[in-house]
Amino acid sequence: MENYCNELLYKLETDIDELEIEADCPIQRIETVIRIIVECLSELKKHILKRGFKNTEEEIHFFKHQKPVIVSKLIYYNAIYKIESKKPNETKSAKKYFNTELKKLKRFFDNNLEFYKYYRTNNTFIDDQLFFWGKYDIKLNLDTIYFETDHSFSTIADYKAAKILANDLIQVYLEDQLNNKHYKKVNNKSPLSWTASKTALTELIYALYPHGVFNNG
């Protein structure tokens, strides 16, 4: 399962990167990216329903880390599509608009603070309730979206985990729009500089984080 998900994610990110290299996120290209992600999720769902999971640990890991990374891309690009479609042309109005969108992210954070703490600190003590197929407890304050999703491919918290990852990327995007400037080198003496987007860097960090490669895990 690990190898399959990694290969699928690598292919998806490669396809997205090839599209993003062309220009500065026009609406039409975002539409193409969204279609690619939807197709990727469809392929992933077919694989999961056909193969299943070897054990509880594999299932929890998939719904806690692997699926959310892909779904977060769909949430992110769909959000950017809506933001760009509704963005005012006038500079002052646009800045107000971007700040309003940032406040929406803050509200989501405030409303889900406990889950943020649980997920960010990589806690595991209720993983069997949050990231286990077909299991839910109404006492956990379920979001309405859970009852509207396909339970054959969802748990009560995998979408919320994806939303957290996506919101980080959306925040980077909005703050970049407000700053309205190119990224600078952190250290001018360094021979290396990050030349891809800040979003790509954030996605790379989140891809590495579940493997415990920072500070010995």
mmCIF file with all atom_site columns, C-alpha atoms in Angstrom:
data_model
loop_
_atom_site.group_PDB
_atom_site.id
_atom_site.type_symbol
_atom_site.label_atom_id
_atom_site.label_alt_id
_atom_site.label_comp_id
_atom_site.label_asym_id
_atom_site.label_entity_id
_atom_site.label_seq_id
_atom_site.pdbx_PDB_ins_code
_atom_site.Cartn_x
_atom_site.Cartn_y
_atom_site.Cartn_z
_atom_site.occupancy
_atom_site.B_iso_or_equiv
_atom_site.pdbx_formal_charge
_atom_site.auth_seq_id
_atom_site.auth_comp_id
_atom_site.auth_asym_id
_atom_site.auth_atom_id
_atom_site.pdbx_PDB_model_num
ATOM 1   C CA . MET A 1 1   ? 0.000   0.000  0.000   1.00 0.00 ? 1   MET A CA 1
ATOM 2   C CA . GLU A 1 2   ? 2.807   2.414  0.922   1.00 0.00 ? 2   GLU A CA 1
ATOM 3   C CA . ASN A 1 3   ? 4.568   1.991  -2.420  1.00 0.00 ? 3   ASN A CA 1
ATOM 4   C CA . TYR A 1 4   ? 1.341   2.261  -4.402  1.00 0.00 ? 4   TYR A CA 1
ATOM 5   C CA . CYS A 1 5   ? 0.295   5.500  -2.671  1.00 0.00 ? 5   CYS A CA 1
ATOM 6   C CA . ASN A 1 6   ? 3.761   7.010  -3.019  1.00 0.00 ? 6   ASN A CA 1
ATOM 7   C CA . GLU A 1 7   ? 3.888   6.230  -6.728  1.00 0.00 ? 7   GLU A CA 1
ATOM 8   C CA . LEU A 1 8   ? 0.391   7.610  -7.273  1.00 0.00 ? 8   LEU A CA 1
ATOM 9   C CA . LEU A 1 9   ? 1.228   10.785 -5.348  1.00 0.00 ? 9   LEU A CA 1
ATOM 10  C CA . TYR A 1 10  ? 4.511   11.206 -7.240  1.00 0.00 ? 10  TYR A CA 1
ATOM 11  C CA . LYS A 1 11  ? 2.739   10.923 -10.583 1.00 0.00 ? 11  LYS A CA 1
ATOM 12  C CA . LEU A 1 12  ? 0.058   13.383 -9.474  1.00 0.00 ? 12  LEU A CA 1
ATOM 13  C CA . GLU A 1 13  ? 2.579   15.955 -8.260  1.00 0.00 ? 13  GLU A CA 1
ATOM 14  C CA . THR A 1 14  ? 4.631   15.556 -11.448 1.00 0.00 ? 14  THR A CA 1
ATOM 15  C CA . ASP A 1 15  ? 1.553   16.183 -13.590 1.00 0.00 ? 15  ASP A CA 1
ATOM 16  C CA . ILE A 1 16  ? 0.617   19.233 -11.511 1.00 0.00 ? 16  ILE A CA 1
ATOM 17  C CA . ASP A 1 17  ? 4.163   20.629 -11.606 1.00 0.00 ? 17  ASP A CA 1
ATOM 18  C CA . GLU A 1 18  ? 4.268   20.330 -15.386 1.00 0.00 ? 18  GLU A CA 1
ATOM 19  C CA . LEU A 1 19  ? 1.086   22.385 -15.623 1.00 0.00 ? 19  LEU A CA 1
ATOM 20  C CA . GLU A 1 20  ? 2.203   24.998 -13.085 1.00 0.00 ? 20  GLU A CA 1
ATOM 21  C CA . ILE A 1 21  ? 5.518   25.626 -14.841 1.00 0.00 ? 21  ILE A CA 1
ATOM 22  C CA . GLU A 1 22  ? 3.704   27.072 -17.851 1.00 0.00 ? 22  GLU A CA 1
ATOM 23  C CA . ALA A 1 23  ? 2.380   30.303 -16.304 1.00 0.00 ? 23  ALA A CA 1
ATOM 24  C CA . ASP A 1 24  ? 0.880   31.995 -13.265 1.00 0.00 ? 24  ASP A CA 1
ATOM 25  C CA . CYS A 1 25  ? -2.130  29.863 -12.350 1.00 0.00 ? 25  CYS A CA 1
ATOM 26  C CA . PRO A 1 26  ? -4.737  30.879 -14.930 1.00 0.00 ? 26  PRO A CA 1
ATOM 27  C CA . ILE A 1 27  ? -8.255  29.664 -14.283 1.00 0.00 ? 27  ILE A CA 1
ATOM 28  C CA . GLN A 1 28  ? -8.197  27.196 -17.169 1.00 0.00 ? 28  GLN A CA 1
ATOM 29  C CA . ARG A 1 29  ? -5.131  25.402 -15.851 1.00 0.00 ? 29  ARG A CA 1
ATOM 30  C CA . ILE A 1 30  ? -6.602  25.112 -12.361 1.00 0.00 ? 30  ILE A CA 1
ATOM 31  C CA . GLU A 1 31  ? -9.608  23.405 -13.954 1.00 0.00 ? 31  GLU A CA 1
ATOM 32  C CA . THR A 1 32  ? -7.248  20.889 -15.575 1.00 0.00 ? 32  THR A CA 1
ATOM 33  C CA . VAL A 1 33  ? -5.432  20.294 -12.278 1.00 0.00 ? 33  VAL A CA 1
ATOM 34  C CA . ILE A 1 34  ? -8.732  19.644 -10.497 1.00 0.00 ? 34  ILE A CA 1
ATOM 35  C CA . ARG A 1 35  ? -9.712  17.068 -13.136 1.00 0.00 ? 35  ARG A CA 1
ATOM 36  C CA . ILE A 1 36  ? -6.365  15.307 -12.718 1.00 0.00 ? 36  ILE A CA 1
ATOM 37  C CA . ILE A 1 37  ? -6.775  15.123 -8.927  1.00 0.00 ? 37  ILE A CA 1
ATOM 38  C CA . VAL A 1 38  ? -10.348 13.809 -9.210  1.00 0.00 ? 38  VAL A CA 1
ATOM 39  C CA . GLU A 1 39  ? -9.122  11.075 -11.580 1.00 0.00 ? 39  GLU A CA 1
ATOM 40  C CA . CYS A 1 40  ? -6.316  10.232 -9.167  1.00 0.00 ? 40  CYS A CA 1
ATOM 41  C CA . LEU A 1 41  ? -8.760  9.880  -6.257  1.00 0.00 ? 41  LEU A CA 1
ATOM 42  C CA . SER A 1 42  ? -11.042 7.723  -8.388  1.00 0.00 ? 42  SER A CA 1
ATOM 43  C CA . GLU A 1 43  ? -8.135  5.410  -9.194  1.00 0.00 ? 43  GLU A CA 1
ATOM 44  C CA . LEU A 1 44  ? -7.136  5.302  -5.526  1.00 0.00 ? 44  LEU A CA 1
ATOM 45  C CA . LYS A 1 45  ? -10.667 4.457  -4.426  1.00 0.00 ? 45  LYS A CA 1
ATOM 46  C CA . LYS A 1 46  ? -10.911 1.556  -6.901  1.00 0.00 ? 46  LYS A CA 1
ATOM 47  C CA . HIS A 1 47  ? -7.605  0.183  -5.637  1.00 0.00 ? 47  HIS A CA 1
ATOM 48  C CA . ILE A 1 48  ? -8.644  0.422  -1.975  1.00 0.00 ? 48  ILE A CA 1
ATOM 49  C CA . LEU A 1 49  ? -12.067 -1.141 -2.504  1.00 0.00 ? 49  LEU A CA 1
ATOM 50  C CA . LYS A 1 50  ? -10.514 -3.995 -4.468  1.00 0.00 ? 50  LYS A CA 1
ATOM 51  C CA . ARG A 1 51  ? -7.515  -4.636 -2.235  1.00 0.00 ? 51  ARG A CA 1
ATOM 52  C CA . GLY A 1 52  ? -8.618  -3.550 1.246   1.00 0.00 ? 52  GLY A CA 1
ATOM 53  C CA . PHE A 1 53  ? -6.097  -3.245 4.082   1.00 0.00 ? 53  PHE A CA 1
ATOM 54  C CA . LYS A 1 54  ? -3.696  -5.785 5.559   1.00 0.00 ? 54  LYS A CA 1
ATOM 55  C CA . ASN A 1 55  ? -4.336  -4.667 9.132   1.00 0.00 ? 55  ASN A CA 1
ATOM 56  C CA . THR A 1 56  ? -5.668  -1.864 11.325  1.00 0.00 ? 56  THR A CA 1
ATOM 57  C CA . GLU A 1 57  ? -2.352  0.005  11.332  1.00 0.00 ? 57  GLU A CA 1
ATOM 58  C CA . GLU A 1 58  ? -2.250  0.191  7.526   1.00 0.00 ? 58  GLU A CA 1
ATOM 59  C CA . GLU A 1 59  ? -5.854  1.396  7.403   1.00 0.00 ? 59  GLU A CA 1
ATOM 60  C CA . ILE A 1 60  ? -5.334  4.134  9.989   1.00 0.00 ? 60  ILE A CA 1
ATOM 61  C CA . HIS A 1 61  ? -2.116  5.285  8.311   1.00 0.00 ? 61  HIS A CA 1
ATOM 62  C CA . PHE A 1 62  ? -3.895  5.525  4.956   1.00 0.00 ? 62  PHE A CA 1
ATOM 63  C CA . PHE A 1 63  ? -6.829  7.591  6.229   1.00 0.00 ? 63  PHE A CA 1
ATOM 64  C CA . LYS A 1 64  ? -4.708  9.726  8.552   1.00 0.00 ? 64  LYS A CA 1
ATOM 65  C CA . HIS A 1 65  ? -1.823  10.559 6.243   1.00 0.00 ? 65  HIS A CA 1
ATOM 66  C CA . GLN A 1 66  ? -1.938  9.187  2.699   1.00 0.00 ? 66  GLN A CA 1
ATOM 67  C CA . LYS A 1 67  ? -5.457  9.996  1.536   1.00 0.00 ? 67  LYS A CA 1
ATOM 68  C CA . PRO A 1 68  ? -5.520  13.476 3.184   1.00 0.00 ? 68  PRO A CA 1
ATOM 69  C CA . VAL A 1 69  ? -2.403  14.556 1.268   1.00 0.00 ? 69  VAL A CA 1
ATOM 70  C CA . ILE A 1 70  ? -4.166  13.930 -2.047  1.00 0.00 ? 70  ILE A CA 1
ATOM 71  C CA . VAL A 1 71  ? -7.559  15.282 -0.962  1.00 0.00 ? 71  VAL A CA 1
ATOM 72  C CA . SER A 1 72  ? -5.864  18.411 0.408   1.00 0.00 ? 72  SER A CA 1
ATOM 73  C CA . LYS A 1 73  ? -4.690  19.195 -3.128  1.00 0.00 ? 73  LYS A CA 1
ATOM 74  C CA . LEU A 1 74  ? -8.266  19.004 -4.385  1.00 0.00 ? 74  LEU A CA 1
ATOM 75  C CA . ILE A 1 75  ? -9.493  21.268 -1.574  1.00 0.00 ? 75  ILE A CA 1
ATOM 76  C CA . TYR A 1 76  ? -6.634  23.691 -2.210  1.00 0.00 ? 76  TYR A CA 1
ATOM 77  C CA . TYR A 1 77  ? -7.031  24.041 -5.975  1.00 0.00 ? 77  TYR A CA 1
ATOM 78  C CA . ASN A 1 78  ? -10.806 24.216 -5.704  1.00 0.00 ? 78  ASN A CA 1
ATOM 79  C CA . ALA A 1 79  ? -10.430 27.030 -3.151  1.00 0.00 ? 79  ALA A CA 1
ATOM 80  C CA . ILE A 1 80  ? -7.926  28.899 -5.337  1.00 0.00 ? 80  ILE A CA 1
ATOM 81  C CA . TYR A 1 81  ? -10.254 28.490 -8.312  1.00 0.00 ? 81  TYR A CA 1
ATOM 82  C CA . LYS A 1 82  ? -13.080 30.136 -6.357  1.00 0.00 ? 82  LYS A CA 1
ATOM 83  C CA . ILE A 1 83  ? -10.810 32.849 -4.940  1.00 0.00 ? 83  ILE A CA 1
ATOM 84  C CA . GLU A 1 84  ? -9.422  33.772 -8.354  1.00 0.00 ? 84  GLU A CA 1
ATOM 85  C CA . SER A 1 85  ? -12.876 33.674 -9.971  1.00 0.00 ? 85  SER A CA 1
ATOM 86  C CA . LYS A 1 86  ? -14.313 36.146 -7.457  1.00 0.00 ? 86  LYS A CA 1
ATOM 87  C CA . LYS A 1 87  ? -11.254 38.343 -6.904  1.00 0.00 ? 87  LYS A CA 1
ATOM 88  C CA . PRO A 1 88  ? -11.916 42.076 -7.408  1.00 0.00 ? 88  PRO A CA 1
ATOM 89  C CA . ASN A 1 89  ? -9.735  43.859 -9.953  1.00 0.00 ? 89  ASN A CA 1
ATOM 90  C CA . GLU A 1 90  ? -9.236  46.991 -7.884  1.00 0.00 ? 90  GLU A CA 1
ATOM 91  C CA . THR A 1 91  ? -6.179  46.711 -5.592  1.00 0.00 ? 91  THR A CA 1
ATOM 92  C CA . LYS A 1 92  ? -7.740  47.999 -2.375  1.00 0.00 ? 92  LYS A CA 1
ATOM 93  C CA . SER A 1 93  ? -10.809 45.798 -2.782  1.00 0.00 ? 93  SER A CA 1
ATOM 94  C CA . ALA A 1 94  ? -8.630  42.806 -3.627  1.00 0.00 ? 94  ALA A CA 1
ATOM 95  C CA . LYS A 1 95  ? -6.580  43.246 -0.440  1.00 0.00 ? 95  LYS A CA 1
ATOM 96  C CA . LYS A 1 96  ? -9.763  43.434 1.621   1.00 0.00 ? 96  LYS A CA 1
ATOM 97  C CA . TYR A 1 97  ? -11.039 40.329 -0.174  1.00 0.00 ? 97  TYR A CA 1
ATOM 98  C CA . PHE A 1 98  ? -7.849  38.349 0.567   1.00 0.00 ? 98  PHE A CA 1
ATOM 99  C CA . ASN A 1 99  ? -7.953  39.374 4.224   1.00 0.00 ? 99  ASN A CA 1
ATOM 100 C CA . THR A 1 100 ? -11.559 38.185 4.442   1.00 0.00 ? 100 THR A CA 1
ATOM 101 C CA . GLU A 1 101 ? -10.495 34.810 3.055   1.00 0.00 ? 101 GLU A CA 1
ATOM 102 C CA . LEU A 1 102 ? -7.725  34.621 5.668   1.00 0.00 ? 102 LEU A CA 1
ATOM 103 C CA . LYS A 1 103 ? -10.297 35.256 8.391   1.00 0.00 ? 103 LYS A CA 1
ATOM 104 C CA . LYS A 1 104 ? -12.291 32.263 7.112   1.00 0.00 ? 104 LYS A CA 1
ATOM 105 C CA . LEU A 1 105 ? -9.230  30.071 7.637   1.00 0.00 ? 105 LEU A CA 1
ATOM 106 C CA . LYS A 1 106 ? -8.863  31.475 11.155  1.00 0.00 ? 106 LYS A CA 1
ATOM 107 C CA . ARG A 1 107 ? -12.498 30.631 11.936  1.00 0.00 ? 107 ARG A CA 1
ATOM 108 C CA . PHE A 1 108 ? -11.976 27.043 10.807  1.00 0.00 ? 108 PHE A CA 1
ATOM 109 C CA . PHE A 1 109 ? -8.904  26.840 13.028  1.00 0.00 ? 109 PHE A CA 1
ATOM 110 C CA . ASP A 1 110 ? -10.790 28.241 16.038  1.00 0.00 ? 110 ASP A CA 1
ATOM 111 C CA . ASN A 1 111 ? -13.725 25.872 15.478  1.00 0.00 ? 111 ASN A CA 1
ATOM 112 C CA . ASN A 1 112 ? -11.463 22.837 15.229  1.00 0.00 ? 112 ASN A CA 1
ATOM 113 C CA . LEU A 1 113 ? -8.733  23.705 17.704  1.00 0.00 ? 113 LEU A CA 1
ATOM 114 C CA . GLU A 1 114 ? -8.789  20.385 19.562  1.00 0.00 ? 114 GLU A CA 1
ATOM 115 C CA . PHE A 1 115 ? -8.473  18.385 16.371  1.00 0.00 ? 115 PHE A CA 1
ATOM 116 C CA . TYR A 1 116 ? -5.679  20.678 15.187  1.00 0.00 ? 116 TYR A CA 1
ATOM 117 C CA . LYS A 1 117 ? -3.780  19.942 18.404  1.00 0.00 ? 117 LYS A CA 1
ATOM 118 C CA . TYR A 1 118 ? -4.392  16.211 18.074  1.00 0.00 ? 118 TYR A CA 1
ATOM 119 C CA . TYR A 1 119 ? -3.353  16.018 14.431  1.00 0.00 ? 119 TYR A CA 1
ATOM 120 C CA . ARG A 1 120 ? -0.411  18.434 14.571  1.00 0.00 ? 120 ARG A CA 1
ATOM 121 C CA . THR A 1 121 ? 1.173   16.660 17.533  1.00 0.00 ? 121 THR A CA 1
ATOM 122 C CA . ASN A 1 122 ? 0.643   13.295 15.807  1.00 0.00 ? 122 ASN A CA 1
ATOM 123 C CA . ASN A 1 123 ? -1.362  11.901 18.711  1.00 0.00 ? 123 ASN A CA 1
ATOM 124 C CA . THR A 1 124 ? -2.721  8.392  18.250  1.00 0.00 ? 124 THR A CA 1
ATOM 125 C CA . PHE A 1 125 ? -4.879  7.569  21.277  1.00 0.00 ? 125 PHE A CA 1
ATOM 126 C CA . ILE A 1 126 ? -8.221  7.868  19.433  1.00 0.00 ? 126 ILE A CA 1
ATOM 127 C CA . ASP A 1 127 ? -7.026  7.038  15.921  1.00 0.00 ? 127 ASP A CA 1
ATOM 128 C CA . ASP A 1 128 ? -9.201  3.926  15.961  1.00 0.00 ? 128 ASP A CA 1
ATOM 129 C CA . GLN A 1 129 ? -12.239 6.226  16.291  1.00 0.00 ? 129 GLN A CA 1
ATOM 130 C CA . LEU A 1 130 ? -11.134 8.959  13.905  1.00 0.00 ? 130 LEU A CA 1
ATOM 131 C CA . PHE A 1 131 ? -9.428  7.073  11.076  1.00 0.00 ? 131 PHE A CA 1
ATOM 132 C CA . PHE A 1 132 ? -11.125 3.695  11.011  1.00 0.00 ? 132 PHE A CA 1
ATOM 133 C CA . TRP A 1 133 ? -13.420 2.665  8.172   1.00 0.00 ? 133 TRP A CA 1
ATOM 134 C CA . GLY A 1 134 ? -17.167 2.802  8.804   1.00 0.00 ? 134 GLY A CA 1
ATOM 135 C CA . LYS A 1 135 ? -16.823 3.648  12.487  1.00 0.00 ? 135 LYS A CA 1
ATOM 136 C CA . TYR A 1 136 ? -18.245 6.814  13.984  1.00 0.00 ? 136 TYR A CA 1
ATOM 137 C CA . ASP A 1 137 ? -19.374 8.229  17.297  1.00 0.00 ? 137 ASP A CA 1
ATOM 138 C CA . ILE A 1 138 ? -21.902 11.072 17.257  1.00 0.00 ? 138 ILE A CA 1
ATOM 139 C CA . LYS A 1 139 ? -20.398 12.325 20.532  1.00 0.00 ? 139 LYS A CA 1
ATOM 140 C CA . LEU A 1 140 ? -17.277 13.369 18.617  1.00 0.00 ? 140 LEU A CA 1
ATOM 141 C CA . ASN A 1 141 ? -19.151 16.371 17.142  1.00 0.00 ? 141 ASN A CA 1
ATOM 142 C CA . LEU A 1 142 ? -19.186 15.086 13.587  1.00 0.00 ? 142 LEU A CA 1
ATOM 143 C CA . ASP A 1 143 ? -19.279 17.525 10.693  1.00 0.00 ? 143 ASP A CA 1
ATOM 144 C CA . THR A 1 144 ? -22.371 17.289 8.513   1.00 0.00 ? 144 THR A CA 1
ATOM 145 C CA . ILE A 1 145 ? -20.161 16.517 5.520   1.00 0.00 ? 145 ILE A CA 1
ATOM 146 C CA . TYR A 1 146 ? -19.416 13.074 7.008   1.00 0.00 ? 146 TYR A CA 1
ATOM 147 C CA . PHE A 1 147 ? -23.022 11.977 6.581   1.00 0.00 ? 147 PHE A CA 1
ATOM 148 C CA . GLU A 1 148 ? -22.946 13.127 2.952   1.00 0.00 ? 148 GLU A CA 1
ATOM 149 C CA . THR A 1 149 ? -19.742 11.335 1.974   1.00 0.00 ? 149 THR A CA 1
ATOM 150 C CA . ASP A 1 150 ? -19.172 7.852  0.622   1.00 0.00 ? 150 ASP A CA 1
ATOM 151 C CA . HIS A 1 151 ? -18.543 5.789  3.755   1.00 0.00 ? 151 HIS A CA 1
ATOM 152 C CA . SER A 1 152 ? -16.910 3.051  1.706   1.00 0.00 ? 152 SER A CA 1
ATOM 153 C CA . PHE A 1 153 ? -13.960 5.415  1.212   1.00 0.00 ? 153 PHE A CA 1
ATOM 154 C CA . SER A 1 154 ? -14.108 7.758  4.211   1.00 0.00 ? 154 SER A CA 1
ATOM 155 C CA . THR A 1 155 ? -13.709 7.994  7.964   1.00 0.00 ? 155 THR A CA 1
ATOM 156 C CA . ILE A 1 156 ? -15.029 10.684 10.288  1.00 0.00 ? 156 ILE A CA 1
ATOM 157 C CA . ALA A 1 157 ? -11.762 12.644 10.261  1.00 0.00 ? 157 ALA A CA 1
ATOM 158 C CA . ASP A 1 158 ? -9.808  12.063 7.046   1.00 0.00 ? 158 ASP A CA 1
ATOM 159 C CA . TYR A 1 159 ? -11.491 15.021 5.305   1.00 0.00 ? 159 TYR A CA 1
ATOM 160 C CA . LYS A 1 160 ? -10.808 17.290 8.269   1.00 0.00 ? 160 LYS A CA 1
ATOM 161 C CA . ALA A 1 161 ? -7.150  16.234 8.205   1.00 0.00 ? 161 ALA A CA 1
ATOM 162 C CA . ALA A 1 162 ? -7.041  17.086 4.485   1.00 0.00 ? 162 ALA A CA 1
ATOM 163 C CA . LYS A 1 163 ? -8.682  20.424 5.232   1.00 0.00 ? 163 LYS A CA 1
ATOM 164 C CA . ILE A 1 164 ? -5.935  21.285 7.704   1.00 0.00 ? 164 ILE A CA 1
ATOM 165 C CA . LEU A 1 165 ? -3.228  20.540 5.126   1.00 0.00 ? 165 LEU A CA 1
ATOM 166 C CA . ALA A 1 166 ? -5.108  22.458 2.439   1.00 0.00 ? 166 ALA A CA 1
ATOM 167 C CA . ASN A 1 167 ? -5.684  25.490 4.647   1.00 0.00 ? 167 ASN A CA 1
ATOM 168 C CA . ASP A 1 168 ? -1.951  25.803 5.239   1.00 0.00 ? 168 ASP A CA 1
ATOM 169 C CA . LEU A 1 169 ? -1.420  25.966 1.481   1.00 0.00 ? 169 LEU A CA 1
ATOM 170 C CA . ILE A 1 170 ? -4.306  28.401 1.012   1.00 0.00 ? 170 ILE A CA 1
ATOM 171 C CA . GLN A 1 171 ? -2.860  30.652 3.713   1.00 0.00 ? 171 GLN A CA 1
ATOM 172 C CA . VAL A 1 172 ? 0.515   30.688 1.948   1.00 0.00 ? 172 VAL A CA 1
ATOM 173 C CA . TYR A 1 173 ? -1.226  31.595 -1.309  1.00 0.00 ? 173 TYR A CA 1
ATOM 174 C CA . LEU A 1 174 ? -3.288  34.416 0.237   1.00 0.00 ? 174 LEU A CA 1
ATOM 175 C CA . GLU A 1 175 ? -0.356  35.907 2.124   1.00 0.00 ? 175 GLU A CA 1
ATOM 176 C CA . ASP A 1 176 ? 1.716   35.826 -1.047  1.00 0.00 ? 176 ASP A CA 1
ATOM 177 C CA . GLN A 1 177 ? -1.043  37.708 -2.871  1.00 0.00 ? 177 GLN A CA 1
ATOM 178 C CA . LEU A 1 178 ? -1.135  40.321 -0.111  1.00 0.00 ? 178 LEU A CA 1
ATOM 179 C CA . ASN A 1 179 ? 2.651   40.707 -0.136  1.00 0.00 ? 179 ASN A CA 1
ATOM 180 C CA . ASN A 1 180 ? 2.591   40.828 -3.935  1.00 0.00 ? 180 ASN A CA 1
ATOM 181 C CA . LYS A 1 181 ? 6.279   40.128 -4.315  1.00 0.00 ? 181 LYS A CA 1
ATOM 182 C CA . HIS A 1 182 ? 8.585   37.269 -5.284  1.00 0.00 ? 182 HIS A CA 1
ATOM 183 C CA . TYR A 1 183 ? 10.139  35.090 -2.613  1.00 0.00 ? 183 TYR A CA 1
ATOM 184 C CA . LYS A 1 184 ? 13.600  36.092 -1.471  1.00 0.00 ? 184 LYS A CA 1
ATOM 185 C CA . LYS A 1 185 ? 16.573  34.012 -0.472  1.00 0.00 ? 185 LYS A CA 1
ATOM 186 C CA . VAL A 1 186 ? 16.807  33.411 3.249   1.00 0.00 ? 186 VAL A CA 1
ATOM 187 C CA . ASN A 1 187 ? 20.573  33.771 3.115   1.00 0.00 ? 187 ASN A CA 1
ATOM 188 C CA . ASN A 1 188 ? 22.209  35.652 0.267   1.00 0.00 ? 188 ASN A CA 1
ATOM 189 C CA . LYS A 1 189 ? 25.479  33.792 0.890   1.00 0.00 ? 189 LYS A CA 1
ATOM 190 C CA . SER A 1 190 ? 23.889  30.419 0.219   1.00 0.00 ? 190 SER A CA 1
ATOM 191 C CA . PRO A 1 191 ? 24.675  28.887 -3.208  1.00 0.00 ? 191 PRO A CA 1
ATOM 192 C CA . LEU A 1 192 ? 21.169  27.421 -3.261  1.00 0.00 ? 192 LEU A CA 1
ATOM 193 C CA . SER A 1 193 ? 17.801  29.119 -3.582  1.00 0.00 ? 193 SER A CA 1
ATOM 194 C CA . TRP A 1 194 ? 14.285  27.653 -3.744  1.00 0.00 ? 194 TRP A CA 1
ATOM 195 C CA . THR A 1 195 ? 13.020  28.487 -7.236  1.00 0.00 ? 195 THR A CA 1
ATOM 196 C CA . ALA A 1 196 ? 9.695   26.643 -7.200  1.00 0.00 ? 196 ALA A CA 1
ATOM 197 C CA . SER A 1 197 ? 6.570   28.030 -5.556  1.00 0.00 ? 197 SER A CA 1
ATOM 198 C CA . LYS A 1 198 ? 6.222   28.371 -1.787  1.00 0.00 ? 198 LYS A CA 1
ATOM 199 C CA . THR A 1 199 ? 3.220   26.053 -2.078  1.00 0.00 ? 199 THR A CA 1
ATOM 200 C CA . ALA A 1 200 ? 5.451   23.331 -3.542  1.00 0.00 ? 200 ALA A CA 1
ATOM 201 C CA . LEU A 1 201 ? 7.867   23.740 -0.612  1.00 0.00 ? 201 LEU A CA 1
ATOM 202 C CA . THR A 1 202 ? 5.019   23.443 1.899   1.00 0.00 ? 202 THR A CA 1
ATOM 203 C CA . GLU A 1 203 ? 3.737   20.301 0.162   1.00 0.00 ? 203 GLU A CA 1
ATOM 204 C CA . LEU A 1 204 ? 7.241   18.800 0.299   1.00 0.00 ? 204 LEU A CA 1
ATOM 205 C CA . ILE A 1 205 ? 7.454   19.403 4.042   1.00 0.00 ? 205 ILE A CA 1
ATOM 206 C CA . TYR A 1 206 ? 4.071   17.758 4.622   1.00 0.00 ? 206 TYR A CA 1
ATOM 207 C CA . ALA A 1 207 ? 5.101   14.783 2.496   1.00 0.00 ? 207 ALA A CA 1
ATOM 208 C CA . LEU A 1 208 ? 8.185   14.285 4.699   1.00 0.00 ? 208 LEU A CA 1
ATOM 209 C CA . TYR A 1 209 ? 6.566   14.990 8.078   1.00 0.00 ? 209 TYR A CA 1
ATOM 210 C CA . PRO A 1 210 ? 4.632   11.663 8.520   1.00 0.00 ? 210 PRO A CA 1
ATOM 211 C CA . HIS A 1 211 ? 7.879   9.715  8.078   1.00 0.00 ? 211 HIS A CA 1
ATOM 212 C CA . GLY A 1 212 ? 9.438   11.343 11.155  1.00 0.00 ? 212 GLY A CA 1
ATOM 213 C CA . VAL A 1 213 ? 12.526  12.609 9.333   1.00 0.00 ? 213 VAL A CA 1
ATOM 214 C CA . PHE A 1 214 ? 12.789  15.847 11.353  1.00 0.00 ? 214 PHE A CA 1
ATOM 215 C CA . ASN A 1 215 ? 14.449  15.879 14.802  1.00 0.00 ? 215 ASN A CA 1
ATOM 216 C CA . ASN A 1 216 ? 14.422  12.078 15.034  1.00 0.00 ? 216 ASN A CA 1
ATOM 217 C CA . GLY A 1 217 ? 10.656  11.948 14.604  1.00 0.00 ? 217 GLY A CA 1
#
